[in-house]
CSV table of C-alpha atoms in Angstrom, one decimal:
chain,number,residue,atom,x,y,z
A,10,MET,CA,56.8,76.9,167.4
A,11,PHE,CA,58.1,73.4,167.3
A,12,GLY,CA,59.0,74.0,163.6
A,13,LEU,CA,61.0,77.1,164.5
A,14,PHE,CA,63.3,75.1,166.9
A,15,GLY,CA,64.1,72.2,164.6
A,16,GLY,CA,60.9,70.2,164.3
A,17,LYS,CA,60.9,70.7,160.5
A,18,ARG,CA,64.0,70.2,158.5
A,19,ASP,CA,64.7,71.8,155.2
A,20,LYS,CA,64.9,69.3,152.3
A,21,SER,CA,68.1,70.9,150.9
A,22,ALA,CA,69.7,70.5,154.4
A,23,GLU,CA,68.9,66.8,154.4
A,24,THR,CA,70.3,66.4,150.9
A,25,GLN,CA,73.5,68.1,151.9
A,26,GLU,CA,73.8,65.9,155.0
A,27,GLU,CA,73.4,62.7,152.9
A,28,SER,CA,76.1,64.0,150.5
A,29,GLN,CA,78.5,64.5,153.4
A,30,GLN,CA,77.9,61.0,154.7
A,31,VAL,CA,78.7,59.5,151.3
A,32,VAL,CA,82.0,61.5,151.1
A,33,ALA,CA,83.0,60.4,154.6
A,34,LYS,CA,82.2,56.8,153.8
A,35,GLU,CA,84.4,56.9,150.7
A,36,ALA,CA,87.3,58.5,152.5
A,37,ALA,CA,87.1,55.8,155.2
A,38,GLU,CA,87.2,53.0,152.6
A,39,GLU,CA,90.2,54.6,150.9
A,40,GLU,CA,92.0,54.9,154.2
A,41,SER,CA,91.3,51.2,155.0
A,42,ILE,CA,92.8,50.2,151.6
A,43,ASN,CA,96.0,52.1,152.3
A,44,GLU,CA,96.5,50.5,155.7
A,45,PRO,CA,99.1,47.6,156.0
A,46,ASP,CA,97.2,44.3,155.5
A,47,ASN,CA,99.7,42.0,157.2
A,48,GLU,CA,102.4,42.0,159.9
A,49,ALA,CA,105.3,42.2,157.4
A,50,GLU,CA,103.9,45.4,155.9
A,51,ALA,CA,103.3,46.8,159.3
A,52,ALA,CA,106.9,46.1,160.3
A,53,GLU,CA,108.1,47.9,157.1
A,54,THR,CA,105.9,50.9,158.0
A,55,ALA,CA,107.4,50.9,161.5
A,56,ASP,CA,110.9,50.8,160.1
A,57,GLU,CA,110.2,53.9,158.0
A,58,LYS,CA,109.3,55.9,161.1
A,59,PRO,CA,111.9,58.3,162.4
A,60,ALA,CA,114.0,57.2,165.4
A,61,ARG,CA,112.4,57.8,168.8
A,62,ARG,CA,113.7,60.9,170.4
A,63,GLY,CA,115.1,60.8,173.9
A,64,LEU,CA,115.4,63.6,176.3
A,65,PHE,CA,118.3,65.2,174.4
A,66,GLY,CA,117.5,64.1,170.9
A,67,PRO,CA,117.2,61.0,168.8
A,68,ARG,CA,118.2,57.7,170.4
A,69,ARG,CA,121.1,56.2,168.4
A,70,LYS,CA,123.3,53.2,168.9
A,71,PRO,CA,126.7,54.0,170.2
A,72,ALA,CA,129.3,54.3,167.4
A,73,ALA,CA,131.8,51.4,167.2
A,74,GLU,CA,135.3,52.3,168.5
A,75,PRO,CA,137.7,52.8,165.6
A,76,SER,CA,140.3,50.1,165.1
A,77,VAL,CA,144.0,50.9,165.6
A,78,GLU,CA,146.0,50.6,162.4
A,79,PRO,CA,148.5,47.8,162.5
A,80,GLY,CA,152.0,49.1,163.5
A,81,THR,CA,150.6,51.9,165.6
A,82,VAL,CA,152.3,52.4,169.0
A,83,LEU,CA,149.9,53.8,171.6
A,84,PRO,CA,150.9,56.0,174.5
A,85,PHE,CA,151.0,54.3,177.9
A,86,GLY,CA,147.5,54.2,179.5
A,87,GLU,CA,145.6,54.1,176.3
A,88,ILE,CA,143.9,50.9,175.2
A,89,GLY,CA,142.9,50.5,171.6
A,90,VAL,CA,140.9,48.0,169.5
A,91,ALA,CA,143.1,46.2,167.1
A,92,CYS,CA,140.8,44.2,164.8
A,93,GLY,CA,143.4,44.1,162.0
A,94,VAL,CA,145.9,42.1,164.1
A,95,ARG,CA,145.7,38.3,164.0
A,96,GLY,CA,147.8,35.2,164.5
A,97,ARG,CA,151.6,35.6,164.6
A,98,ALA,CA,151.2,39.4,164.4
A,99,LEU,CA,150.0,39.3,168.0
A,100,GLY,CA,153.4,38.1,169.2
A,101,LYS,CA,154.1,35.4,171.8
A,102,GLU,CA,151.5,34.3,174.3
A,103,VAL,CA,153.0,35.0,177.7
A,104,ASP,CA,150.0,34.6,180.1
A,105,ARG,CA,146.3,33.7,180.3
A,106,PHE,CA,143.4,33.6,182.7
A,107,PRO,CA,142.0,31.2,183.6
A,108,ASP,CA,144.7,28.7,183.0
A,109,LYS,CA,142.3,26.3,181.2
A,110,GLY,CA,139.4,26.8,178.9
A,111,LYS,CA,138.3,30.1,177.3
A,112,GLY,CA,139.3,33.3,178.8
A,113,TYR,CA,141.8,36.1,178.3
A,114,ARG,CA,145.2,35.6,176.6
A,115,LEU,CA,148.1,38.1,176.8
A,116,TYR,CA,150.5,38.4,173.9
A,117,ASP,CA,153.9,40.2,174.0
A,118,SER,CA,155.4,41.7,170.8
A,119,ASN,CA,158.9,41.4,172.2
A,120,PRO,CA,159.1,39.2,175.3
A,121,SER,CA,162.9,39.6,175.6
A,122,SER,CA,162.7,43.4,176.1
A,123,THR,CA,162.2,45.3,179.3
A,124,ALA,CA,161.4,48.6,177.5
A,125,PRO,CA,157.8,49.8,176.9
A,126,ARG,CA,156.4,47.8,173.9
A,127,THR,CA,153.1,46.7,172.4
A,128,HIS,CA,151.0,44.0,174.0
A,129,TYR,CA,147.7,42.5,172.9
A,130,LEU,CA,145.0,40.9,174.9
A,131,THR,CA,142.3,38.6,173.4
A,132,GLY,CA,139.0,37.3,174.8
A,133,PHE,CA,136.6,40.1,174.0
A,134,LYS,CA,133.0,39.8,172.8
A,135,ASP,CA,133.6,41.6,169.5
A,136,GLY,CA,136.5,39.2,168.6
A,137,CYS,CA,139.0,42.0,168.3
A,138,PRO,CA,142.2,42.1,170.4
A,139,ARG,CA,142.9,45.0,172.7
A,140,GLN,CA,146.3,46.8,172.2
A,141,PHE,CA,148.3,48.8,174.8
A,142,THR,CA,151.9,49.8,175.6
A,143,ALA,CA,153.7,48.7,178.7
A,144,ALA,CA,157.0,47.4,180.0
A,145,LEU,CA,155.4,44.9,182.3
A,146,VAL,CA,151.9,43.4,182.3
A,147,LEU,CA,150.4,41.1,185.0
A,148,ILE,CA,147.1,39.2,185.0
A,149,GLY,CA,145.4,38.8,188.4
A,150,SER,CA,142.4,37.0,189.7
A,151,PRO,CA,139.6,38.5,191.8
A,152,VAL,CA,140.9,36.6,194.8
A,153,LEU,CA,144.3,38.4,194.5
A,154,HIS,CA,142.5,41.7,194.1
A,155,GLU,CA,140.5,41.2,197.3
A,156,GLN,CA,143.6,40.2,199.3
A,157,MET,CA,145.3,43.5,198.3
A,158,ARG,CA,142.3,45.7,198.4
A,159,TYR,CA,140.9,44.6,201.7
A,160,ASP,CA,144.2,44.4,203.5
A,161,PRO,CA,144.0,46.8,206.5
A,162,TYR,CA,147.4,48.2,205.6
A,163,ASN,CA,145.9,49.4,202.2
A,164,LYS,CA,142.8,51.0,203.6
A,165,ASP,CA,144.1,54.5,202.9
A,166,ILE,CA,144.7,53.7,199.2
A,167,SER,CA,142.3,55.8,197.0
A,168,ILE,CA,139.3,54.1,195.4
A,169,THR,CA,139.5,53.9,191.6
A,170,GLU,CA,136.9,53.4,188.9
A,171,ALA,CA,138.1,49.8,188.6
A,172,ASP,CA,137.5,49.3,192.3
A,173,LYS,CA,134.0,50.7,192.0
A,174,ALA,CA,133.2,48.5,189.0
A,175,TYR,CA,134.4,45.5,190.9
A,176,GLU,CA,132.2,46.3,194.0
A,177,GLN,CA,129.1,46.5,191.8
A,178,ILE,CA,129.8,43.2,190.1
A,179,LYS,CA,130.7,41.5,193.3
A,180,ARG,CA,127.6,42.7,195.1
A,181,ARG,CA,125.4,41.3,192.3
A,182,ILE,CA,127.1,37.9,192.1
A,183,CYS,CA,128.4,37.3,195.7
A,184,LYS,CA,125.4,39.0,197.5
A,185,VAL,CA,127.7,40.9,199.9
A,186,SER,CA,128.0,44.5,200.8
A,187,LYS,CA,130.8,46.9,199.7
A,188,GLY,CA,134.1,46.1,201.3
A,189,GLU,CA,133.2,42.5,202.2
A,190,PRO,CA,135.1,39.7,200.5
A,191,CYS,CA,133.2,37.3,198.3
A,192,PRO,CA,132.3,34.0,200.0
A,193,GLU,CA,134.3,31.1,198.9
A,194,LYS,CA,131.2,29.3,197.6
A,195,ARG,CA,130.5,32.1,195.2
A,196,MET,CA,134.0,32.9,194.1
A,197,ALA,CA,134.0,30.5,191.2
A,198,ALA,CA,131.0,32.3,189.8
A,199,LEU,CA,132.7,35.7,190.3
A,200,GLU,CA,135.9,34.5,188.6
A,201,LYS,CA,134.1,33.3,185.5
A,202,GLY,CA,134.8,35.8,182.9
A,203,MET,CA,136.6,38.2,185.2
A,204,ALA,CA,140.2,39.2,185.5
A,205,PHE,CA,142.4,42.2,186.4
A,206,ILE,CA,145.3,43.3,184.3
A,207,THR,CA,147.9,45.7,185.6
A,208,LEU,CA,150.1,47.7,183.2
A,209,TYR,CA,153.4,49.2,184.3
A,210,GLU,CA,155.1,51.8,182.2
A,211,ARG,CA,158.6,50.8,183.4
A,212,PHE,CA,160.2,47.6,184.4
A,213,GLY,CA,161.0,48.2,188.0
A,214,SER,CA,159.8,50.9,190.4
A,215,ASN,CA,156.7,52.8,189.2
A,216,ALA,CA,155.0,55.7,190.9
A,217,SER,CA,151.8,54.8,189.1
A,218,TRP,CA,150.3,52.0,187.1
A,219,GLU,CA,147.1,51.3,185.0
A,220,GLU,CA,144.6,48.8,186.5
A,221,VAL,CA,142.0,47.4,184.2
A,222,LEU,CA,139.0,45.2,185.2
A,223,LEU,CA,137.8,42.7,182.6
A,224,HIS,CA,134.3,41.1,182.9
A,225,ASN,CA,132.4,39.0,180.4
A,226,GLY,CA,134.5,40.0,177.4
A,227,GLN,CA,134.4,43.7,178.1
A,228,ILE,CA,136.4,46.4,180.0
A,229,ALA,CA,134.3,47.0,183.1
A,230,GLY,CA,136.6,49.7,184.5
A,231,SER,CA,140.0,51.2,184.0
A,232,SER,CA,142.0,53.5,186.3
A,233,LEU,CA,145.4,55.0,186.9
A,234,ARG,CA,146.5,54.0,190.4
A,235,LYS,CA,149.2,55.9,192.3
A,236,ARG,CA,151.3,55.0,195.3
């Protein structure tokens, strides 16, 4: 009875099992040979793998913003990347922030005009100027922004995307809550790499204007503000 339930094994079954073990061993050895034998080969193998998929598809790097062709005139409120404009083609430097050292520099293509015209701004991480059209452009500091934004007489003025971006940066650097001015001891750190530029479509009275917040060589927020 012990033989009926596996005590005795058929010789052919043992031979077949040994053959299977040999085949498995050879397959394992072949797989080991094909594996990357150093970190460089492993990195190459990883590079050949398809991009990781996110919730809505493959994760890809954001496409670079196309550069504006030299000579193009942009509509008011639109800011373009002008990598092809350099040197004298920028026009005359009319303002900068901060006054000393590295920062943002504003160039005017025709400083004697009061009509809408092309301006350029430098100081961005990618090394390319930003181009826009305006009749008047002003550069302001965070201190000036707070004086205007937190003035009780301006409390009813709508909150813009530039305001929201400023509050987020200010909270991180100045350690204060929304609507609270940055302490004087932290203002220098806030002003480092930050500036506001205001674009006016006409020289004189304007019902609306474009407000742009710059921070660390990038546009942190841009909004059309109305009276």
